[in-house]
CSV table of C-alpha atoms in Angstrom, one decimal:
chain,number,residue,atom,x,y,z
A,209,MET,CA,-77.9,-89.3,-228.1
A,210,VAL,CA,-79.6,-85.9,-227.0
A,211,PHE,CA,-77.6,-83.6,-224.7
A,212,ASP,CA,-79.2,-83.8,-221.2
A,213,PRO,CA,-78.2,-80.9,-219.0
A,214,HIS,CA,-78.7,-83.1,-216.3
A,215,SER,CA,-76.2,-85.7,-217.4
A,216,ALA,CA,-72.5,-86.0,-216.4
A,217,GLN,CA,-69.8,-85.7,-219.0
A,218,ASP,CA,-69.6,-89.2,-219.3
A,219,GLY,CA,-73.2,-89.6,-220.5
A,220,ARG,CA,-74.5,-90.9,-217.2
A,221,PRO,CA,-77.8,-89.2,-216.1
A,222,THR,CA,-77.2,-87.4,-212.8
A,223,GLY,CA,-80.8,-87.1,-211.9
A,224,PRO,CA,-82.7,-85.3,-209.5
A,225,SER,CA,-80.9,-86.7,-206.3
A,226,ASP,CA,-77.4,-84.5,-207.8
A,227,ARG,CA,-79.7,-81.6,-208.4
A,228,GLN,CA,-81.3,-81.7,-204.7
A,229,GLN,CA,-77.8,-82.3,-203.3
A,230,SER,CA,-76.4,-79.5,-205.2
A,231,ALA,CA,-79.2,-77.1,-204.0
A,232,LEU,CA,-79.2,-78.3,-200.3
A,233,LEU,CA,-75.2,-77.4,-200.2
A,234,GLN,CA,-76.0,-73.9,-201.1
A,235,ALA,CA,-78.7,-73.6,-198.8
A,236,VAL,CA,-76.4,-74.6,-196.1
A,237,ALA,CA,-73.9,-72.2,-197.3
A,238,ALA,CA,-76.4,-69.7,-197.3
A,239,LEU,CA,-77.6,-70.5,-193.8
A,240,GLU,CA,-73.7,-70.7,-192.6
A,241,ALA,CA,-73.6,-66.7,-194.3
A,242,ALA,CA,-76.7,-65.8,-192.5
A,243,VAL,CA,-75.7,-67.1,-189.0
A,244,ALA,CA,-72.2,-65.5,-189.5
A,245,GLY,CA,-74.2,-61.9,-190.6
A,246,LEU,CA,-75.9,-62.5,-187.2
A,247,THR,CA,-72.8,-62.9,-185.2
A,248,GLU,CA,-71.1,-59.8,-186.7
A,249,ASN,CA,-74.4,-57.8,-186.4
A,250,PRO,CA,-77.0,-59.0,-184.0
A,251,ASP,CA,-79.5,-56.2,-184.4
A,252,GLY,CA,-79.6,-57.0,-188.3
A,253,GLY,CA,-79.7,-59.7,-190.7
A,254,GLY,CA,-82.5,-61.4,-189.1
A,255,GLU,CA,-84.6,-61.6,-192.3
A,256,ARG,CA,-81.7,-62.9,-194.5
A,257,PHE,CA,-81.2,-65.8,-191.4
A,258,ASP,CA,-85.3,-66.4,-191.4
A,259,THR,CA,-85.3,-66.9,-195.4
A,260,ALA,CA,-82.1,-69.0,-195.2
A,261,LEU,CA,-83.6,-71.3,-192.5
A,262,ARG,CA,-87.0,-71.8,-194.2
A,263,ARG,CA,-85.2,-72.7,-197.7
A,264,LEU,CA,-83.2,-75.2,-195.9
A,265,GLY,CA,-86.2,-76.5,-194.1
A,266,GLY,CA,-87.9,-77.1,-197.6
A,267,LEU,CA,-84.7,-79.0,-198.9
A,268,LEU,CA,-83.7,-80.9,-196.1
A,269,GLY,CA,-87.1,-83.1,-195.9
A,270,PRO,CA,-86.7,-85.1,-198.9
A,271,ALA,CA,-83.0,-85.4,-198.6
A,272,GLY,CA,-81.4,-89.1,-198.5
A,273,GLU,CA,-78.6,-90.6,-196.6
A,274,ALA,CA,-75.5,-88.9,-198.6
A,275,GLU,CA,-77.3,-85.5,-198.4
A,276,SER,CA,-77.6,-85.6,-194.5
A,277,ALA,CA,-74.4,-86.9,-193.7
A,278,ALA,CA,-72.9,-84.2,-195.7
A,279,VAL,CA,-74.7,-81.6,-194.3
A,280,GLY,CA,-75.7,-82.9,-190.4
A,281,PRO,CA,-72.1,-81.8,-188.7
A,282,ARG,CA,-72.3,-78.4,-190.5
A,283,LEU,CA,-75.7,-77.8,-189.2
A,284,ALA,CA,-74.7,-78.6,-185.9
A,285,ALA,CA,-71.5,-76.4,-185.8
A,286,LEU,CA,-74.3,-73.2,-186.3
A,287,LEU,CA,-76.3,-74.3,-183.5
A,288,LEU,CA,-74.6,-71.9,-180.4
A,289,ASP,CA,-74.5,-69.2,-182.9
A,290,THR,CA,-78.0,-69.2,-183.8
A,291,PRO,CA,-80.9,-67.3,-182.0
A,292,LEU,CA,-82.6,-69.1,-179.1
A,293,PHE,CA,-86.0,-70.2,-180.9
A,294,PRO,CA,-84.7,-70.9,-184.3
A,295,ARG,CA,-82.0,-73.0,-182.4
A,296,ALA,CA,-84.2,-75.7,-181.8
A,297,HIS,CA,-85.8,-76.1,-185.0
A,298,LEU,CA,-82.2,-76.0,-186.4
A,299,ALA,CA,-81.3,-78.9,-183.9
A,300,MET,CA,-84.3,-80.7,-185.0
A,301,MET,CA,-82.7,-80.8,-188.7
A,302,VAL,CA,-79.8,-82.3,-187.1
A,303,GLY,CA,-81.7,-84.7,-185.5
A,304,ALA,CA,-83.3,-85.7,-188.8
A,305,CYS,CA,-79.8,-85.5,-190.6
A,306,VAL,CA,-78.6,-88.2,-188.0
A,307,GLU,CA,-81.4,-90.2,-188.3
A,308,ARG,CA,-80.9,-90.4,-192.3
A,309,GLY,CA,-76.8,-90.9,-191.5
A,310,ALA,CA,-75.1,-88.1,-190.3
A,311,ASP,CA,-72.1,-88.8,-187.8
A,312,PRO,CA,-74.1,-88.8,-184.7
A,313,VAL,CA,-70.8,-87.9,-182.5
A,314,ALA,CA,-69.7,-85.0,-184.8
A,315,CYS,CA,-73.6,-83.8,-184.4
A,316,ALA,CA,-73.7,-84.3,-180.7
A,317,ASP,CA,-71.8,-81.4,-178.7
A,318,GLY,CA,-74.1,-78.5,-180.0
A,319,VAL,CA,-77.3,-80.5,-179.7
A,320,LEU,CA,-76.3,-81.6,-176.0
A,321,ALA,CA,-75.6,-78.0,-175.2
A,322,GLY,CA,-78.6,-76.8,-176.6
A,323,LEU,CA,-80.7,-79.4,-174.5
A,324,ARG,CA,-78.8,-78.2,-171.5
A,325,GLU,CA,-79.9,-74.5,-171.9
A,326,ALA,CA,-83.4,-75.2,-172.6
A,327,LEU,CA,-83.8,-77.7,-169.4
A,328,GLY,CA,-82.0,-74.9,-167.7
A,329,GLY,CA,-84.1,-72.0,-169.0
A,330,ALA,CA,-87.5,-74.0,-168.4
A,331,LEU,CA,-86.4,-74.6,-164.7
A,332,LEU,CA,-86.1,-70.9,-164.2
A,333,LEU,CA,-89.5,-70.2,-165.8
A,334,ILE,CA,-91.0,-72.6,-163.7
A,335,GLU,CA,-89.6,-70.8,-160.6
A,336,ARG,CA,-90.6,-67.7,-161.7
A,337,TRP,CA,-93.9,-68.6,-162.8
A,338,ALA,CA,-94.5,-69.4,-159.0
A,339,GLU,CA,-93.1,-66.4,-157.2
A,340,THR,CA,-95.3,-64.5,-159.6
A,341,GLY,CA,-98.7,-66.2,-159.2
A,342,ALA,CA,-102.3,-64.9,-158.6
A,343,GLY,CA,-101.1,-63.2,-155.6
A,344,ALA,CA,-98.5,-61.0,-157.1
A,345,ASP,CA,-99.2,-57.5,-158.7
A,346,ARG,CA,-100.0,-58.2,-162.1
A,347,SER,CA,-100.5,-54.6,-163.1
A,348,ALA,CA,-96.9,-54.2,-165.1
A,349,VAL,CA,-97.7,-57.4,-166.9
A,350,GLY,CA,-97.9,-56.5,-170.5
A,351,GLY,CA,-101.8,-56.7,-171.5
A,352,GLY,CA,-102.6,-57.2,-168.0
A,353,GLY,CA,-103.1,-60.3,-166.0
A,354,ASP,CA,-104.9,-62.5,-168.9
A,355,LEU,CA,-101.6,-64.4,-170.2
A,356,GLY,CA,-104.0,-66.9,-172.5
A,357,ASN,CA,-106.8,-66.9,-174.7
A,358,SER,CA,-109.5,-67.3,-171.7
A,359,GLY,CA,-110.1,-64.5,-169.1
A,360,ASP,CA,-110.7,-66.7,-166.0
A,361,GLN,CA,-107.5,-68.8,-166.6
A,362,ASP,CA,-105.6,-70.0,-163.8
A,363,GLN,CA,-102.6,-67.8,-163.3
A,364,ASP,CA,-100.8,-70.1,-161.2
A,365,ALA,CA,-100.6,-72.8,-164.2
A,366,LEU,CA,-97.9,-72.9,-166.5
A,367,PRO,CA,-98.1,-71.4,-169.8
A,368,ASP,CA,-99.4,-73.5,-172.6
A,369,PRO,CA,-96.6,-73.3,-175.8
A,370,ASP,CA,-99.2,-74.5,-178.3
A,371,ARG,CA,-101.8,-71.4,-177.3
A,372,GLU,CA,-100.2,-68.6,-175.3
A,373,ASP,CA,-98.3,-65.7,-176.0
A,374,PRO,CA,-94.1,-66.4,-175.2
A,375,GLY,CA,-93.8,-62.0,-175.1
A,376,ARG,CA,-96.6,-62.2,-172.3
A,377,ALA,CA,-94.8,-64.8,-170.4
A,378,ARG,CA,-91.5,-63.1,-170.7
A,379,ALA,CA,-93.1,-60.1,-169.4
A,380,ARG,CA,-94.8,-61.8,-166.2
A,381,ILE,CA,-91.3,-63.2,-165.0
A,382,THR,CA,-88.9,-60.3,-165.9
A,383,GLU,CA,-88.1,-58.5,-162.5
A,384,PRO,CA,-85.4,-55.6,-162.5
A,385,GLY,CA,-82.7,-56.7,-159.9
A,386,ARG,CA,-84.0,-60.4,-159.9
A,387,THR,CA,-84.6,-61.5,-163.4
A,388,ASP,CA,-83.1,-59.4,-166.4
A,389,GLY,CA,-84.6,-59.4,-169.7
A,390,TRP,CA,-82.1,-61.9,-171.3
A,391,HIS,CA,-82.6,-64.4,-168.4
A,392,ALA,CA,-86.1,-64.0,-168.6
A,393,HIS,CA,-86.3,-64.6,-172.6
A,394,ARG,CA,-83.8,-67.6,-171.9
A,395,ALA,CA,-86.6,-69.1,-169.7
A,396,VAL,CA,-89.3,-68.8,-172.3
A,397,ALA,CA,-87.4,-69.8,-175.0
A,398,GLY,CA,-86.0,-72.8,-172.7
A,399,TRP,CA,-90.2,-73.9,-172.1
A,400,TRP,CA,-91.6,-73.1,-175.4
A,401,THR,CA,-88.6,-75.0,-177.4
A,402,LEU,CA,-88.1,-78.1,-174.9
A,403,GLN,CA,-90.2,-80.5,-176.6
A,404,LEU,CA,-88.2,-80.0,-179.7
A,405,TRP,CA,-84.7,-79.9,-178.1
A,406,GLN,CA,-86.0,-83.5,-176.5
A,407,GLN,CA,-86.6,-85.0,-179.7
A,408,ALA,CA,-83.4,-83.8,-181.5
A,409,ALA,CA,-81.4,-85.5,-178.4
A,410,PHE,CA,-83.3,-88.4,-178.1
A,411,ALA,CA,-82.3,-89.1,-182.1
A,412,LEU,CA,-78.5,-88.8,-181.0
A,413,CYS,CA,-79.0,-90.4,-177.9
A,414,THR,CA,-80.1,-93.8,-179.1
A,415,HIS,CA,-76.5,-93.9,-180.5
A,416,ALA,CA,-74.2,-95.8,-178.2
A,417,ALA,CA,-70.9,-93.7,-179.0
A,418,VAL,CA,-72.9,-90.3,-178.3
A,419,ARG,CA,-74.1,-91.8,-174.6
A,420,ARG,CA,-70.6,-93.2,-174.1
A,421,ALA,CA,-69.1,-89.6,-175.0
A,422,ALA,CA,-71.7,-87.8,-172.7
A,423,ARG,CA,-71.2,-90.1,-169.8
A,424,ASP,CA,-67.5,-89.9,-169.9
A,425,SER,CA,-67.4,-86.0,-170.5
A,426,GLY,CA,-69.8,-85.6,-167.4
A,427,VAL,CA,-72.4,-84.1,-169.9
A,428,GLY,CA,-74.6,-87.0,-169.4
A,429,GLY,CA,-74.5,-86.6,-165.5
A,430,VAL,CA,-75.9,-83.0,-165.5
A,431,LEU,CA,-78.3,-83.7,-168.2
A,432,THR,CA,-80.0,-86.6,-166.3
A,433,GLU,CA,-79.7,-84.1,-163.0
A,434,LEU,CA,-81.6,-81.7,-164.8
A,435,ILE,CA,-84.1,-83.9,-166.2
A,436,ASP,CA,-85.0,-85.2,-163.0
A,437,ARG,CA,-85.2,-81.8,-161.7
A,438,TYR,CA,-87.7,-80.9,-164.2
A,439,ARG,CA,-89.9,-84.0,-164.2
A,440,GLU,CA,-90.1,-83.4,-160.1
A,441,ARG,CA,-91.7,-80.1,-160.9
A,442,SER,CA,-93.8,-80.3,-164.4
A,443,ASP,CA,-95.0,-83.0,-166.7
A,444,ARG,CA,-95.8,-80.5,-169.2
A,445,HIS,CA,-93.1,-81.9,-171.7
A,446,ASP,CA,-92.8,-86.1,-171.7
A,447,LEU,CA,-89.3,-86.5,-170.9
A,448,LYS,CA,-89.1,-90.1,-169.6
A,449,GLY,CA,-88.0,-91.7,-172.8
A,450,LEU,CA,-85.3,-89.4,-172.8
A,451,ARG,CA,-84.4,-89.9,-169.4
A,452,TYR,CA,-84.5,-93.4,-169.8
A,453,LEU,CA,-82.1,-93.1,-172.8
A,454,ALA,CA,-79.6,-91.0,-171.1
A,455,ALA,CA,-79.2,-93.6,-168.4
A,456,ALA,CA,-78.7,-96.7,-170.5
A,457,LEU,CA,-75.7,-98.6,-169.6
A,458,ASP,CA,-73.2,-99.6,-172.6
A,459,ASP,CA,-70.6,-102.2,-171.7
A,460,GLU,CA,-71.3,-102.2,-168.1
A,461,PRO,CA,-70.6,-105.0,-165.9
A,462,LEU,CA,-73.0,-106.5,-163.7
A,463,LEU,CA,-72.0,-108.8,-160.9
A,464,VAL,CA,-75.4,-111.0,-160.2
A,465,LEU,CA,-75.7,-113.4,-157.2
A,466,HIS,CA,-78.2,-116.0,-156.6
A,467,ARG,CA,-79.1,-116.3,-153.1
A,468,ALA,CA,-80.6,-119.7,-153.0
A,469,SER,CA,-78.0,-121.5,-154.8
A,470,GLY,CA,-75.3,-119.8,-153.6
A,471,THR,CA,-73.7,-119.2,-157.2
A,472,GLY,CA,-72.5,-116.0,-158.9
A,473,TYR,CA,-71.9,-114.7,-162.3
A,474,LEU,CA,-70.4,-111.7,-164.0
A,475,LEU,CA,-72.6,-111.0,-166.8
A,476,ARG,CA,-72.0,-107.6,-169.3
A,477,MET,CA,-75.1,-105.0,-170.3
A,478,ASP,CA,-74.9,-103.1,-173.6
A,479,GLY,CA,-78.1,-100.9,-173.9
A,480,LEU,CA,-80.1,-101.8,-171.3
A,481,THR,CA,-82.7,-99.0,-170.7
A,482,ASP,CA,-85.0,-100.7,-168.5
A,483,ASN,CA,-85.6,-103.3,-165.9
A,484,PHE,CA,-88.4,-105.0,-167.2
A,485,GLN,CA,-85.9,-105.5,-170.4
A,486,LEU,CA,-82.8,-106.5,-167.9
A,487,HIS,CA,-85.2,-109.3,-165.8
A,488,THR,CA,-86.4,-110.9,-169.4
A,489,LEU,CA,-82.5,-111.5,-170.3
A,490,LEU,CA,-81.3,-112.4,-166.7
A,491,ILE,CA,-83.9,-115.3,-167.3
A,492,GLU,CA,-82.8,-116.2,-170.9
A,493,VAL,CA,-78.8,-116.0,-169.8
A,494,LEU,CA,-79.1,-117.9,-166.6
A,495,VAL,CA,-82.1,-119.9,-166.7
A,496,GLY,CA,-81.9,-120.5,-170.6
A,497,GLY,CA,-78.2,-121.2,-170.1
A,498,GLY,CA,-78.5,-123.9,-167.8
A,499,HIS,CA,-77.1,-122.0,-165.0
A,500,LEU,CA,-80.4,-121.6,-162.7
A,501,PRO,CA,-83.5,-124.2,-162.6
A,502,GLY,CA,-87.1,-122.6,-164.1
A,503,THR,CA,-88.3,-121.9,-167.3
A,504,ARG,CA,-86.6,-120.3,-170.4
A,505,PRO,CA,-88.4,-117.6,-171.9
A,506,ASP,CA,-90.4,-117.3,-175.0
A,507,PRO,CA,-87.9,-116.8,-177.9
A,508,GLU,CA,-90.1,-114.2,-179.2
A,509,VAL,CA,-89.9,-112.2,-175.6
A,510,VAL,CA,-86.2,-112.8,-175.7
A,511,ALA,CA,-86.1,-110.9,-179.2
A,512,LEU,CA,-88.2,-107.9,-178.3
A,513,SER,CA,-85.9,-107.4,-175.4
A,514,ARG,CA,-82.9,-107.5,-177.7
A,515,THR,CA,-83.6,-106.1,-181.2
A,516,ARG,CA,-86.9,-106.9,-182.6
A,517,TRP,CA,-89.4,-104.1,-183.1
A,518,LEU,CA,-93.2,-104.5,-182.0
A,519,ASP,CA,-95.3,-105.4,-184.9
A,520,GLY,CA,-98.8,-105.3,-183.7
A,521,HIS,CA,-98.5,-108.6,-181.9
A,522,ARG,CA,-98.3,-108.9,-178.0
A,523,PHE,CA,-96.4,-111.1,-176.0
A,524,ILE,CA,-96.2,-111.5,-172.2
A,525,ALA,CA,-92.9,-111.9,-170.3
A,526,THR,CA,-93.2,-113.6,-166.9
A,527,GLY,CA,-90.9,-112.9,-163.8
A,528,ALA,CA,-88.7,-115.4,-162.2
A,529,PHE,CA,-86.6,-113.3,-159.4
A,530,ASN,CA,-87.0,-110.6,-157.2
A,531,LEU,CA,-84.4,-108.1,-157.9
A,532,VAL,CA,-82.6,-106.9,-154.8
A,533,ALA,CA,-80.0,-104.3,-153.9
A,534,PRO,CA,-77.0,-105.6,-151.5
A,535,ASP,CA,-78.1,-103.6,-149.0
A,536,GLY,CA,-81.7,-105.5,-149.1
A,537,GLY,CA,-83.7,-102.8,-151.0
A,538,TRP,CA,-85.7,-103.8,-153.8
A,539,ILE,CA,-84.7,-103.0,-157.4
A,540,TRP,CA,-88.1,-102.6,-159.2
A,541,ASN,CA,-88.7,-103.7,-162.6
A,542,GLU,CA,-90.7,-100.2,-163.5
A,543,GLY,CA,-86.9,-98.3,-162.7
A,544,MET,CA,-83.6,-98.4,-165.0
A,545,PRO,CA,-80.7,-100.4,-164.6
A,546,GLU,CA,-78.6,-97.7,-163.3
A,547,ASP,CA,-80.7,-98.2,-160.1
A,548,ILE,CA,-78.4,-101.1,-159.3
A,549,PRO,CA,-75.7,-100.0,-157.0
A,550,VAL,CA,-72.1,-100.2,-157.5
A,551,VAL,CA,-70.0,-102.3,-154.9
A,552,ASP,CA,-66.3,-102.7,-155.4
A,553,GLY,CA,-66.3,-101.1,-158.5
A,554,VAL,CA,-69.0,-103.0,-160.4
A,555,ARG,CA,-72.7,-103.3,-160.1
A,556,THR,CA,-74.3,-105.8,-157.9
A,557,LEU,CA,-77.6,-107.4,-157.8
A,558,VAL,CA,-78.8,-110.3,-156.0
A,559,LEU,CA,-81.5,-112.7,-157.3
A,560,ASP,CA,-84.3,-114.2,-154.6
A,561,PRO,CA,-87.3,-115.7,-155.0
A,562,GLN,CA,-90.4,-113.7,-156.2
A,563,PRO,CA,-92.7,-112.7,-153.4
A,564,TYR,CA,-95.4,-113.0,-156.0
A,565,GLU,CA,-96.2,-113.7,-159.4
A,566,ARG,CA,-95.2,-110.8,-162.0
A,567,SER,CA,-95.6,-110.5,-166.0
A,568,TRP,CA,-95.5,-107.8,-167.9
A,569,ALA,CA,-95.8,-106.7,-171.8
A,570,ALA,CA,-92.5,-108.0,-173.7
A,571,GLY,CA,-90.6,-105.2,-175.3
A,572,ARG,CA,-88.2,-102.7,-174.4
A,573,PHE,CA,-88.9,-99.0,-173.0
A,574,VAL,CA,-86.6,-97.4,-175.8
A,575,GLU,CA,-87.2,-99.6,-178.8
A,576,GLN,CA,-84.6,-97.6,-181.0
A,577,VAL,CA,-81.7,-99.3,-179.0
A,578,PRO,CA,-80.9,-102.6,-179.2
A,579,GLY,CA,-79.9,-104.4,-175.9
A,580,ASP,CA,-78.1,-107.3,-174.8
A,581,LEU,CA,-76.8,-109.0,-171.7
A,582,ARG,CA,-74.1,-111.7,-172.0
A,583,LEU,CA,-72.1,-114.0,-169.5
A,584,GLU,CA,-68.5,-113.3,-169.4
A,585,ARG,CA,-67.8,-116.1,-166.6
A,586,VAL,CA,-69.5,-118.2,-163.4
A,587,LEU,CA,-67.7,-117.0,-160.2
A,588,GLU,CA,-65.6,-119.4,-158.1
A,589,PRO,CA,-67.8,-121.1,-155.2
A,590,ALA,CA,-65.5,-119.2,-153.0
A,591,GLU,CA,-66.1,-115.8,-154.2
A,592,ALA,CA,-69.3,-116.1,-155.0
A,593,ALA,CA,-70.0,-117.3,-150.8
A,594,ALA,CA,-67.9,-114.2,-149.9
A,595,ARG,CA,-70.0,-111.8,-151.7
A,596,LEU,CA,-73.2,-113.0,-150.7
A,597,ALA,CA,-72.1,-113.1,-147.1
A,598,ALA,CA,-71.8,-109.3,-147.4
A,599,ALA,CA,-75.2,-108.9,-148.9
A,600,ALA,CA,-78.1,-107.9,-146.4
A,601,PRO,CA,-81.4,-110.1,-146.7
A,602,ALA,CA,-84.0,-108.6,-148.6
A,603,LEU,CA,-86.3,-106.1,-146.9
A,604,PRO,CA,-90.0,-107.1,-146.5
A,605,PHE,CA,-92.3,-105.7,-149.0
A,606,GLU,CA,-93.8,-103.5,-146.2
A,607,GLN,CA,-90.3,-101.7,-145.7
A,608,ALA,CA,-89.6,-102.2,-149.6
A,609,VAL,CA,-92.1,-99.6,-150.6
A,610,ARG,CA,-91.9,-97.3,-148.3
């Protein structure tokens, strides 16, 4: 046998994957050393860090499951010591590793902390941008008042990260005594990199273990509040998918009361992200299970609401109920299961007849997350009657839409 330098001692070929893994691990070690150098000397070592990050990016692209699992947590551990702008690109690498098999919980803290930082920065930029609009004195802004490529650009429009200079944006919002250079830099970095953080966090939050840990620690609540504040102020970055994902309910009990029959059911939700999905599965479990009258959904519709991915075929789901809160307010299909209020420690939903026919495209708003709804027990008639007696009638449509 001819000696092969890329063979193991037992003659088994190691192949390109082993060589690639060795190079990847060396690149991670080089990046770790470069980040340590930045920590020790913030004003130097930038070129070494940039080179190490670029080399790692080139090697990470073709990495497989084993390589990604090995390096993902190590890269996540570097995030908080990495400069703000490249930090987002490193977070994207962490997200890619998680998608290929790295431990999502081990990678989550740095990515979610970075998302929180970016959201806070973006909100600060929005605030300062409004305060330094067209009516403000632009003479001190670097390069004059033109922050874009067009002289007649509306100065009140938020900057376009794809076209505009972050340095000029930072100069515009910096004001001694109000927003110092560091906070202005943080604001601009958050605005310019938020889309990258959104993608990285999305990859991690598709895992129930990450969502549970974030919810239990309070981080999830902070992030949803920041996302809501951002979406009220801007639609520049599409955070709707991440918002629905962050609100997904895992291993969550749901008490359902059917007003017309006087019956009640305790169910459990897992990975449900939208109320169209919940409505479909309620029909499947309660009507399909023979507990309530009606028409069982098409099996394809149910599968799309649980685990199946869309494959080009379109299936239509048909509603059966009006989802109502115990106070009489409507729970809209366009919302999320978290909209269902908690009463006596459990989310409680009342099912009334539909006031009008409803239908929608079957599926899950977040396809990456499988969902399920399971019946745990049927309430005793006396318990169901007592809970229904405490529930208010549904509001009329005219009041519900206000």
